[in-house]
PDB file of C-alpha atoms in Angstrom:
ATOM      1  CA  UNK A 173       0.000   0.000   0.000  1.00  0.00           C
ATOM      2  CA  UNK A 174       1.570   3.413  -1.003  1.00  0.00           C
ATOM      3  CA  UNK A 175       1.709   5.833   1.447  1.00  0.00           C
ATOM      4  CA  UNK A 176      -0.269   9.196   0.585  1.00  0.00           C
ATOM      5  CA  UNK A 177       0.440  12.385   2.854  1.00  0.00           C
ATOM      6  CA  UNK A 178      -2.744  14.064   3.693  1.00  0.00           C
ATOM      7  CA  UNK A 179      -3.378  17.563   5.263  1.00  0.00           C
ATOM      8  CA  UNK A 180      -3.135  17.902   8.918  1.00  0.00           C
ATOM      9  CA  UNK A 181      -6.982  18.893   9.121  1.00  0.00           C
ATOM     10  CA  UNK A 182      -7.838  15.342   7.676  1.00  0.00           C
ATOM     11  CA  UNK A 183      -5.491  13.823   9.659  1.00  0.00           C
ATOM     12  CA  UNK A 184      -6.384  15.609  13.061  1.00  0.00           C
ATOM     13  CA  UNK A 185     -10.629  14.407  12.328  1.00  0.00           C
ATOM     14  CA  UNK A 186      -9.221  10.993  12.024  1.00  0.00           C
ATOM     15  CA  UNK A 187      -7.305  11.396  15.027  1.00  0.00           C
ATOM     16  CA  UNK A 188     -10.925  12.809  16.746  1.00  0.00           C
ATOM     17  CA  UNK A 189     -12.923   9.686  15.286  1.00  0.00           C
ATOM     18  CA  UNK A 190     -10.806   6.666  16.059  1.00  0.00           C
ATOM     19  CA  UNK A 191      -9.558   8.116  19.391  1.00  0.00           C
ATOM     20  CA  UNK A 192     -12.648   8.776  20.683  1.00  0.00           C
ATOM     21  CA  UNK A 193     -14.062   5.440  19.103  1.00  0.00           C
ATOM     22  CA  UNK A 194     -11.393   3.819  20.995  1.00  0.00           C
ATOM     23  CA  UNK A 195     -12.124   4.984  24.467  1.00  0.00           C
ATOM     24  CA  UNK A 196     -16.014   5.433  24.137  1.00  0.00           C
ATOM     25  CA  UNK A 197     -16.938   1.877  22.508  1.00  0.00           C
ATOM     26  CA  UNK A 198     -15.405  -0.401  24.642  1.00  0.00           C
ATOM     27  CA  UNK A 199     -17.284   1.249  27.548  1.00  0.00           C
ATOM     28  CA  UNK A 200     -20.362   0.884  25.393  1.00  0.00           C
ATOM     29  CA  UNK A 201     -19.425  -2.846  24.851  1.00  0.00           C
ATOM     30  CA  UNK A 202     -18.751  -3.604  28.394  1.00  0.00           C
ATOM     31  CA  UNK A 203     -22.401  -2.455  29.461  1.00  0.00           C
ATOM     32  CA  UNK A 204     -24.110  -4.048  27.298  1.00  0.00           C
ATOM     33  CA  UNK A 205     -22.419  -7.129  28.343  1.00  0.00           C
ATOM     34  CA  UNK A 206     -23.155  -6.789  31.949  1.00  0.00           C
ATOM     35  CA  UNK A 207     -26.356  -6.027  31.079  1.00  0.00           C
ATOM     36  CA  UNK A 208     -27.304  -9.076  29.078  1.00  0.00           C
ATOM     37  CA  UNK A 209     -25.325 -11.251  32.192  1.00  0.00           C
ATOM     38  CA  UNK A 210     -27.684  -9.269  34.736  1.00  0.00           C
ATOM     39  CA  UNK A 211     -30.845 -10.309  32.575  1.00  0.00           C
ATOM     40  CA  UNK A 212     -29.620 -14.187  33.002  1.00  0.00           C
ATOM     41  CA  UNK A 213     -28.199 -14.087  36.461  1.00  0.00           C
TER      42      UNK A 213
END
């Protein structure tokens, strides 16, 4: 895969997304899961 520089606005919005998509999900996917064991236990 070539590499392709990109502008720094681009890259900081990517930077926003998958950092925040990082932190927040996993939270999101750990309640859900304690949820669904609460329901069965």
């Amino acid at each position: 895969m070539a590499y392709k520089p990109i502008g720094a606005s681009a890259l900081l919005r990517n930077l926003v997304i998958y950092g925040l998509g990082g932190v927040v999900v996993p939270f999101i996917g750990i309640k859900l899961i304690d949820m669904i064991v609460a329901l069965f236990f």
